[in-house]
Short mmCIF file of C-alpha atoms in Angstrom, two decimals:
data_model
loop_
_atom_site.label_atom_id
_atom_site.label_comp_id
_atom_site.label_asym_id
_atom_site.label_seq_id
_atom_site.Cartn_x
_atom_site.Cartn_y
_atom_site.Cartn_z
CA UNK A 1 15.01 65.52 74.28
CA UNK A 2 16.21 63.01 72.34
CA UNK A 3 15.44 64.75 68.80
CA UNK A 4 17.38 67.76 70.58
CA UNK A 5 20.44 65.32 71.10
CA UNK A 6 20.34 64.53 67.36
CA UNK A 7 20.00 67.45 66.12
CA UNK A 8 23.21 68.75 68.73
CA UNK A 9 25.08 65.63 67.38
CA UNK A 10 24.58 66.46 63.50
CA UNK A 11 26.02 70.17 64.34
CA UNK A 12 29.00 68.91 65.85
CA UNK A 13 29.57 66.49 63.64
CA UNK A 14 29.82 68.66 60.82
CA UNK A 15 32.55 70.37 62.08
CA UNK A 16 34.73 67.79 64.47
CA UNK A 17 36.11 64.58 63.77
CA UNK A 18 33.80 61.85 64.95
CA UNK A 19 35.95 60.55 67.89
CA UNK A 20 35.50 64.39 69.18
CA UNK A 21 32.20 63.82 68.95
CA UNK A 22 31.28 60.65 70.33
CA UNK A 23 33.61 62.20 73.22
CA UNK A 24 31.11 65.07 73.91
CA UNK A 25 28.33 62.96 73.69
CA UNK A 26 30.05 60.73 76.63
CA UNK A 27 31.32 63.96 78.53
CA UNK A 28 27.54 65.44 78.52
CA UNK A 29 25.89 61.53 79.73
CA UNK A 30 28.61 61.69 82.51
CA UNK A 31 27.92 65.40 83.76
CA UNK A 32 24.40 64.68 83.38
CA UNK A 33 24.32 61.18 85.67
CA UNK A 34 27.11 63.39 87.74
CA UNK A 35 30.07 60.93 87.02
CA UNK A 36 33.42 61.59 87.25
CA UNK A 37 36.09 59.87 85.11
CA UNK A 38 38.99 57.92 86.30
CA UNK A 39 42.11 59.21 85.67
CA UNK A 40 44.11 57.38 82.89
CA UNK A 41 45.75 54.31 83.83
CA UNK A 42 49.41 53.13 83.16
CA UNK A 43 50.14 50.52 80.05
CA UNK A 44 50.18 47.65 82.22
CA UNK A 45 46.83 48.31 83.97
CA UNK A 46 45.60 49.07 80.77
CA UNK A 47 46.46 45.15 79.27
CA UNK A 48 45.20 43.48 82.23
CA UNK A 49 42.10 45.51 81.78
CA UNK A 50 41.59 44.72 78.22
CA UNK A 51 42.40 41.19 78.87
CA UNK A 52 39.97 40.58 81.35
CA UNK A 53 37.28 42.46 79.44
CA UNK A 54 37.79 40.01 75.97
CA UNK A 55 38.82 37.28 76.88
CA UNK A 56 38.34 36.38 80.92
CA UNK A 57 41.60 36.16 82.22
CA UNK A 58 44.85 38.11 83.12
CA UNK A 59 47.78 38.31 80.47
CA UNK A 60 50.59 36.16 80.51
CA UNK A 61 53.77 37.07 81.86
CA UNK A 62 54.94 36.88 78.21
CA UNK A 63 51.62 38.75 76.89
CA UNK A 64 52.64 41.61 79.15
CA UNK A 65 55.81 42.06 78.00
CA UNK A 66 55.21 41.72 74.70
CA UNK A 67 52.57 44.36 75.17
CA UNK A 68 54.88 46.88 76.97
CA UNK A 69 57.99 45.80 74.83
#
C-alpha cells in the first residue's frame, strides 16, 4: 500500500508543482479517514491561530493590526 502511494506520488509529481501534490496526498488521507475540511477562515482568525500554535498565546492588539494592516 504504501509502495503504491510512492509510486502514485512520483507520477504526480512529475507533472504538478509540489504544493499540488502534497495537497492530493492530504485530500486522499482525509477522504480515506472520512474528514471533512473546515472552511477557510478570515485573516484575523487566521493570526490568532498561528499565534497560539508557535508561540502559546493570542496576538497583541498591536500584532493584529499590524498583521491585518
Amino acid at each position: 500500500c504504501v509502495t503504491a502511494l510512492i509510486s502514485a506520488s512520483l507520477s504526480l509529481a512529475a507533472d504538478l508543482p509540489l504544493r499540488e501534490v502534497i495537497d492530493a496526498q492530504i485530500r486522499q488521507a482525509w477522504d480515506r479517514e472520512k474528514i471533512t475540511p473546515s472552511a477557510p477562515s478570515t485573516d484575523a482568525e487566521f493570526i490568532r491561530r498561528v499565534s497560539l500554535d508557535i508561540i502559546g498565546v493570542i496576538p497583541t492588539y498591536d500584532e493584529t493590526v499590524a498583521f491585518l494592516g
